[in-house]
Short mmCIF file of N, CA and C in Angstrom, two decimals:
data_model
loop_
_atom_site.label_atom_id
_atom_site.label_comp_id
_atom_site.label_asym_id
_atom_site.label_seq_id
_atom_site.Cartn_x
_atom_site.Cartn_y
_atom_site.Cartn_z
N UNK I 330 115.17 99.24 120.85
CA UNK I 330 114.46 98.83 119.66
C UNK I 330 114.51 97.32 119.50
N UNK I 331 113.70 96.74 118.83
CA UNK I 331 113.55 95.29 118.34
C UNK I 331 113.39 95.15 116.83
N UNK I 332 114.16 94.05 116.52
CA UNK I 332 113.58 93.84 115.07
C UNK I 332 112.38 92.78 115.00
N UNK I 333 111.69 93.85 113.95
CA UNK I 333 110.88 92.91 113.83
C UNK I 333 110.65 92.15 112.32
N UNK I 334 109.94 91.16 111.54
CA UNK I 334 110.23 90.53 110.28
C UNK I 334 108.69 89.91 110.19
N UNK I 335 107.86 90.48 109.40
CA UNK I 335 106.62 90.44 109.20
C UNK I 335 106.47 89.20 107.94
N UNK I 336 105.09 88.67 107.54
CA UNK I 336 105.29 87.10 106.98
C UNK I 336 103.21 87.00 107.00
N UNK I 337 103.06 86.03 105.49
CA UNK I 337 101.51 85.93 105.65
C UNK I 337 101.02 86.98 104.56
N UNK I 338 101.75 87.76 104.19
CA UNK I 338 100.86 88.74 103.10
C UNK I 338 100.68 87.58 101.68
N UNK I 339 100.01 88.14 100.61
CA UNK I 339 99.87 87.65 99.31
C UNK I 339 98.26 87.68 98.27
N UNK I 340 97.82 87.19 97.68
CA UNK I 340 97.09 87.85 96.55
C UNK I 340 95.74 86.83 97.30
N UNK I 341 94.76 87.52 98.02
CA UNK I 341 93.27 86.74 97.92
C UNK I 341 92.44 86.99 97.18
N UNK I 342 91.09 86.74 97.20
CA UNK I 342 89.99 87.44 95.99
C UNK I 342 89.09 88.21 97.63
N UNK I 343 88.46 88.96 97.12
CA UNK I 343 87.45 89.57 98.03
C UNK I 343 86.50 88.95 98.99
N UNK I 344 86.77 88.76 99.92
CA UNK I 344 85.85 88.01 101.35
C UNK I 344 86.38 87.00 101.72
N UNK I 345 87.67 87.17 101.08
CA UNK I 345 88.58 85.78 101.65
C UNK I 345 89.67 86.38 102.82
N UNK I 346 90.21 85.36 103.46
CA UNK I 346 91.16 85.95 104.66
C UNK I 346 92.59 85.30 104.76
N UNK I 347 93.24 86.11 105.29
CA UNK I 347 94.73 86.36 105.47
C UNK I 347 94.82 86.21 107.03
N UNK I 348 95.83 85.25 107.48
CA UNK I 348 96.92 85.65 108.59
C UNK I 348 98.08 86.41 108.46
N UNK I 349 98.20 87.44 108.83
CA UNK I 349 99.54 88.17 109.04
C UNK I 349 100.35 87.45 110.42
N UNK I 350 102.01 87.82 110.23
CA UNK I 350 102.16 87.09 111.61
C UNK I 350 103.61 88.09 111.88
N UNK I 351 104.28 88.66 112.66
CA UNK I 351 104.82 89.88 112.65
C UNK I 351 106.18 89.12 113.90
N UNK I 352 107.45 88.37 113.85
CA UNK I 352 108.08 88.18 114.56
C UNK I 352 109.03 89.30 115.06
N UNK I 353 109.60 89.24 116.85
CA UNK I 353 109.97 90.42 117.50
C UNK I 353 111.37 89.31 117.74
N UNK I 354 112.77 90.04 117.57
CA UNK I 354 113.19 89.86 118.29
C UNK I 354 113.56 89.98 119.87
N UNK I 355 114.72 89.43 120.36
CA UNK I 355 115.06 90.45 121.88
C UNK I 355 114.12 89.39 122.70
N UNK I 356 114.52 89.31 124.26
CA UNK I 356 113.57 89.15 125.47
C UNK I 356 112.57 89.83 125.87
N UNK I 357 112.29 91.12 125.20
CA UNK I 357 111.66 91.71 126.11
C UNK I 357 110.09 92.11 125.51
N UNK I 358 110.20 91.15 124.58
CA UNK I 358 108.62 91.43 123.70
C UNK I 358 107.40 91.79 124.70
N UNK I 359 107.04 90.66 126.18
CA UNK I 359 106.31 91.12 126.50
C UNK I 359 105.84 92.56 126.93
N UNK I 360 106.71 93.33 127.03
CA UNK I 360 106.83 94.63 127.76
C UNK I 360 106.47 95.79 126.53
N UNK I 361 106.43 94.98 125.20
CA UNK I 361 106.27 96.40 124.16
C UNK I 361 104.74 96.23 124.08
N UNK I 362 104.21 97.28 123.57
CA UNK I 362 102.91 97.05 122.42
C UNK I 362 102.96 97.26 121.08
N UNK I 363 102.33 96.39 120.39
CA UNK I 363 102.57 96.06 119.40
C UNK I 363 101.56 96.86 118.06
N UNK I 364 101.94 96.90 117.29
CA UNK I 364 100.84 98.13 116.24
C UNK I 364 101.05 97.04 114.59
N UNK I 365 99.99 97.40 114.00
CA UNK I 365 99.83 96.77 112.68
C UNK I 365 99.31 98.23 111.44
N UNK I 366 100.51 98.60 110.67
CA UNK I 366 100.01 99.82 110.07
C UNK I 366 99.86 99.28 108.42
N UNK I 367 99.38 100.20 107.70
CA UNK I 367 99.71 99.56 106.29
C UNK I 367 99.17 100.94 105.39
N UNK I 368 100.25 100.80 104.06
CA UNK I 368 100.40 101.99 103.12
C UNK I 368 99.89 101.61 102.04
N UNK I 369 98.98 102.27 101.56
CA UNK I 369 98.67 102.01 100.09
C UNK I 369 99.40 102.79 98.91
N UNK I 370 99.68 102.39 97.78
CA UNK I 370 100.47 103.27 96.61
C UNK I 370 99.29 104.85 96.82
N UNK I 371 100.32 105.71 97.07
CA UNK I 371 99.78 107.00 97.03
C UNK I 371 99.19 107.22 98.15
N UNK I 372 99.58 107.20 99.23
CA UNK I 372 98.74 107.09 100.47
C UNK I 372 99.69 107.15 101.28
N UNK I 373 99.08 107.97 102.58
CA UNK I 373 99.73 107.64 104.00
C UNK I 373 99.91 106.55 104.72
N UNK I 374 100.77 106.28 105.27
CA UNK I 374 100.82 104.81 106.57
C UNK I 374 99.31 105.63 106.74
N UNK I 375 98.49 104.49 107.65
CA UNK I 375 97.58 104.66 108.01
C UNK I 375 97.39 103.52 109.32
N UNK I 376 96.95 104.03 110.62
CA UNK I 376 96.65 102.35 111.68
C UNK I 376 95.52 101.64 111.16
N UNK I 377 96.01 100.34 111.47
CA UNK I 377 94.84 99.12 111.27
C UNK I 377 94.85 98.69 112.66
N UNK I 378 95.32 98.46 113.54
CA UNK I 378 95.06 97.81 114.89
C UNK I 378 96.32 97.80 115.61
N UNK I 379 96.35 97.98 116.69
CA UNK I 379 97.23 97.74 118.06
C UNK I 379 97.02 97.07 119.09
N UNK I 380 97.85 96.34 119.77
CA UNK I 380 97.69 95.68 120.99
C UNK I 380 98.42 96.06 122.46
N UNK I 381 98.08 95.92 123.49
CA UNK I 381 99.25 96.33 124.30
C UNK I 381 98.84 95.28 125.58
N UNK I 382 98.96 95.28 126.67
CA UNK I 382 99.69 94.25 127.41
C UNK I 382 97.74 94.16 128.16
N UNK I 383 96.51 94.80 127.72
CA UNK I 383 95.63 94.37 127.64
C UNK I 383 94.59 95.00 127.47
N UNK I 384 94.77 95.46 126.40
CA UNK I 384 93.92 95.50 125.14
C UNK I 384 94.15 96.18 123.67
N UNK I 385 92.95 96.13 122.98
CA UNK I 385 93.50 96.34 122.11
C UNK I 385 92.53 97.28 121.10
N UNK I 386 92.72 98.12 120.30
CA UNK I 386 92.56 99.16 119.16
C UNK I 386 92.77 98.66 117.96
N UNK I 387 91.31 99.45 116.90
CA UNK I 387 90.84 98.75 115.63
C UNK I 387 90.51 100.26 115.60
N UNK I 388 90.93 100.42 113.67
CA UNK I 388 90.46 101.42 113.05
C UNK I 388 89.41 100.91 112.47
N UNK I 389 88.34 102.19 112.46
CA UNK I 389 86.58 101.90 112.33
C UNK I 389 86.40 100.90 111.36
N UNK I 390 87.25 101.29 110.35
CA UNK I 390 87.18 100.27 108.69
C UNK I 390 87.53 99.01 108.81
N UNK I 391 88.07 98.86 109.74
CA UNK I 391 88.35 97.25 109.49
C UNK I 391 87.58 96.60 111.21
N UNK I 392 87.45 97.20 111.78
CA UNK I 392 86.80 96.91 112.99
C UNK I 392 85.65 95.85 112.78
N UNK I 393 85.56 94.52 113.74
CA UNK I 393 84.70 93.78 113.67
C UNK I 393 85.07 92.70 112.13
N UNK I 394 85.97 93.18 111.15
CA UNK I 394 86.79 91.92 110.55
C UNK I 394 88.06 92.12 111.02
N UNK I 395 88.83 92.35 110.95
CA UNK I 395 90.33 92.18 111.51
C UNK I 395 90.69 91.97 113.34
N UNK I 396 91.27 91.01 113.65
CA UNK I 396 91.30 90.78 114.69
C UNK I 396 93.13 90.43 115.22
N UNK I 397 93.87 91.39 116.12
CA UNK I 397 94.87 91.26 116.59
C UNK I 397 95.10 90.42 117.64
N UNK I 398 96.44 89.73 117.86
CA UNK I 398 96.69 88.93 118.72
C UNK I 398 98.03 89.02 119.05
N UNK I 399 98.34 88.32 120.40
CA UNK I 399 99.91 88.14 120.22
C UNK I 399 100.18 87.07 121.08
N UNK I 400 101.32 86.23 121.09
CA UNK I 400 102.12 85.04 121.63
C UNK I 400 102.98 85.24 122.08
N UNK I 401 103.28 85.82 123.15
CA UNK I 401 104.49 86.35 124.10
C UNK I 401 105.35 85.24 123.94
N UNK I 402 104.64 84.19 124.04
CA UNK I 402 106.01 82.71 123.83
C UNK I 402 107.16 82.47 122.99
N UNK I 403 106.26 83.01 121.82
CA UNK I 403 106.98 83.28 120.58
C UNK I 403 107.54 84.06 120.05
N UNK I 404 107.22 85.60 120.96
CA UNK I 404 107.62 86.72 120.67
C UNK I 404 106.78 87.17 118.81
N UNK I 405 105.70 86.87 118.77
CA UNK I 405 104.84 86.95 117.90
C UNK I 405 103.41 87.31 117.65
N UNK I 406 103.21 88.69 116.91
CA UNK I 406 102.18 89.27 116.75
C UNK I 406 101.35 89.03 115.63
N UNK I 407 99.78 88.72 115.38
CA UNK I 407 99.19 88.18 114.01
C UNK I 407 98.09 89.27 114.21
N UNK I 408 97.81 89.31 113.03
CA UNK I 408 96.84 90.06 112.21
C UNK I 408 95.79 88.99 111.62
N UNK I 409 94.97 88.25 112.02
CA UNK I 409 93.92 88.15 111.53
C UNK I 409 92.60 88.47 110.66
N UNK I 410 92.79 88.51 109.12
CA UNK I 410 92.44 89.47 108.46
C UNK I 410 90.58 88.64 107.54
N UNK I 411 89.47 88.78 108.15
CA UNK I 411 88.44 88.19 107.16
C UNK I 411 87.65 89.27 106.73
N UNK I 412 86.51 88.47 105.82
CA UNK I 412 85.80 89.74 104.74
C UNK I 412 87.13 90.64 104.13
N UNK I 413 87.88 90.37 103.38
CA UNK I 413 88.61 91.60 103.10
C UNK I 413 88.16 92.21 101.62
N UNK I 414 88.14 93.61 101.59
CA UNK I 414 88.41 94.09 100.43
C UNK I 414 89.12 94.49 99.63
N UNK I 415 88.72 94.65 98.51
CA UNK I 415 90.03 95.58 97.36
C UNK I 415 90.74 96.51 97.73
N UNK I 416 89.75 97.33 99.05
CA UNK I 416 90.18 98.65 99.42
C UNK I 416 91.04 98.35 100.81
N UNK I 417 91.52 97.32 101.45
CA UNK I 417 92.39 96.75 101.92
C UNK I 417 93.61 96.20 101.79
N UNK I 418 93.94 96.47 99.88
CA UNK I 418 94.91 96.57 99.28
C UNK I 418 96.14 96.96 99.98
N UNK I 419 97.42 96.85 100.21
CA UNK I 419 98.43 97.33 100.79
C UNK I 419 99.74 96.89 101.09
N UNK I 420 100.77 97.90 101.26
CA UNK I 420 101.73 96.81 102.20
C UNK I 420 100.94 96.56 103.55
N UNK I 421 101.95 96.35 104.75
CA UNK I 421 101.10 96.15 106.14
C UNK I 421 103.07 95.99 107.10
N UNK I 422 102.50 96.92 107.78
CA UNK I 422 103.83 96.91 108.15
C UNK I 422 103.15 96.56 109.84
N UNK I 423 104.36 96.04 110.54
CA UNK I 423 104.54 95.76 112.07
C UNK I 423 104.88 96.60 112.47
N UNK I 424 104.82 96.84 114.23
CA UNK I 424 105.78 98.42 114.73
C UNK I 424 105.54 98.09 115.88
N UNK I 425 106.82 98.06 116.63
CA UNK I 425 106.83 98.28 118.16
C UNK I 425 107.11 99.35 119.13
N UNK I 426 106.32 99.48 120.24
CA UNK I 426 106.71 100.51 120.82
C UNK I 426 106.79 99.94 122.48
N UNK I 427 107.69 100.81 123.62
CA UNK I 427 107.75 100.65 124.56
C UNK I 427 106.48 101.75 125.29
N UNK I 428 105.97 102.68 124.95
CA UNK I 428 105.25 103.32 125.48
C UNK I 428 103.90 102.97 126.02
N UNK I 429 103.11 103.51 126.98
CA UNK I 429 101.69 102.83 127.11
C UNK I 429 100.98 103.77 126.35
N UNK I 430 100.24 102.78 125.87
CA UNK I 430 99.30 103.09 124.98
C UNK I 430 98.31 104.06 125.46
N UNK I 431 97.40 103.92 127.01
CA UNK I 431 96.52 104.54 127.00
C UNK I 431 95.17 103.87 127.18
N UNK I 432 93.74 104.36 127.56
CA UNK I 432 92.60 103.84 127.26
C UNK I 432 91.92 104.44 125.98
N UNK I 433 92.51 105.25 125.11
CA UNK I 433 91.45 105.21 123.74
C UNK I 433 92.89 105.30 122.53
N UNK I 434 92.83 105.25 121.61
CA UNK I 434 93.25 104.94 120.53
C UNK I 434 94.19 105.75 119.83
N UNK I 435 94.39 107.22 120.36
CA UNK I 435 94.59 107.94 119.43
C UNK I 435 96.45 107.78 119.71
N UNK I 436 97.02 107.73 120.80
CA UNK I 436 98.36 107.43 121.06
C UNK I 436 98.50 105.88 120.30
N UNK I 437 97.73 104.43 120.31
CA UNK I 437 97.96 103.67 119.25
C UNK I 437 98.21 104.08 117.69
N UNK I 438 97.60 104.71 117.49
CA UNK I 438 97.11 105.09 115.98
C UNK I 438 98.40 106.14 115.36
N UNK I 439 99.16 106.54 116.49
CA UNK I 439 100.05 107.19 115.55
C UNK I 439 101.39 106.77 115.45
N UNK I 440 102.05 107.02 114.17
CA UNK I 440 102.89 106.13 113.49
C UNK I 440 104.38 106.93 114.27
N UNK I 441 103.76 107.84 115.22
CA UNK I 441 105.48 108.60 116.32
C UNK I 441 105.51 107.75 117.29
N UNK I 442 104.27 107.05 117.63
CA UNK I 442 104.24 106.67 118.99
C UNK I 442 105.57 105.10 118.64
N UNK I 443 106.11 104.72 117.55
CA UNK I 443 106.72 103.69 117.30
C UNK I 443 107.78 103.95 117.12
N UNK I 444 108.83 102.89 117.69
CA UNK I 444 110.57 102.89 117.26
C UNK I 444 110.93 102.38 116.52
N UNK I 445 109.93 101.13 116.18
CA UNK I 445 110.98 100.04 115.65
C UNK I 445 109.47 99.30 114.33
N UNK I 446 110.54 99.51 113.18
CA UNK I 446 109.46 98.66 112.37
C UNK I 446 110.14 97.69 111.60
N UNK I 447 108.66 96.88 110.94
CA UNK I 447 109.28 95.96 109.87
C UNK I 447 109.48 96.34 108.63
N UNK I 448 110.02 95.16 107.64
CA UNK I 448 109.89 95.74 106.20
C UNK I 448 108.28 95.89 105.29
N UNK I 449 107.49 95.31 106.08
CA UNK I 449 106.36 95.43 104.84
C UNK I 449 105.65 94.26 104.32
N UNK I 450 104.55 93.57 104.28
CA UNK I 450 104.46 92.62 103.58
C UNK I 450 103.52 92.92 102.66
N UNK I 451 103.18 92.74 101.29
CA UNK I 451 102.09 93.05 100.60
C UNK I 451 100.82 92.28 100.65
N UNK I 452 99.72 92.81 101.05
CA UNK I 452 98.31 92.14 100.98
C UNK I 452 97.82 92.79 99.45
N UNK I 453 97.03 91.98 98.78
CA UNK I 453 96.76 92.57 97.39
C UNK I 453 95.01 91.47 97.54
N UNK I 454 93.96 92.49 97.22
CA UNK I 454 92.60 91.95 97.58
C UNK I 454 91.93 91.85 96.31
N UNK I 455 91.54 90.75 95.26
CA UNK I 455 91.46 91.32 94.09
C UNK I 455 89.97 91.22 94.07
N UNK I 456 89.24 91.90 93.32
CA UNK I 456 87.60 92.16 93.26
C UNK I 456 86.99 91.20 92.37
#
């Protein structure tokens, strides 16, 4: 497992954008893939995007605004977040996993396929 310590959440107005930025400890960041989930009050974790050692997975809703990245240098994963909405409201949690991901999405997208998470940062989108 790695810790990880997520950073970048806070209060925008609607169509404005957020960097998320998700630090890993440990050497061995390059070797995980990396996942971006987030919970709304009353709601399931749900995936927003994953990365893995080359490429990467977007849930339909945020697909084409949210854009993942990562900095092996830094041992650092970002969330690139524009157009956002109200309904993008959330914490946003980080999650690493050693497993391969796969060529379609559905092993990204689930919240077993992960060992290791962060605490949470709150995105709040106001209308």
């Amino acid at each position: 497992q790695v810790q990880l310590v997520e950073s970048g959440g806070g209060l925008v107005q609607a169509g404005g954008s957020l960097r998320l930025s998700c630090v890993a400890s440990g050497r061995t960041f390059s070797s995980y893939a990396m996942g971006w989930f987030r919970q709304a009050p009353g709601k399931e974790r749900e995936f927003v995007a994953a990365i893995s050692w080359t490429s990467t997975y977007y849930a339909d809703s945020v697909k084409g605004r949210f854009t993942i990245s990562r900095d092996n240098a830094k041992n650092t994963v970002y969330l690139q977040m524009n157009s956002l909405k109200p309904e993008d409201t959330a914490v946003y949690y980080c999650a690493a996993t050693p497993t391969r991901l796969g060529y379609n999405k559905r092993v990204a997208a689930t919240t077993t396929t992960y060992d290791s998470w962060g605490q949470g940062t709150q995105v709040t989108v106001s209308s």
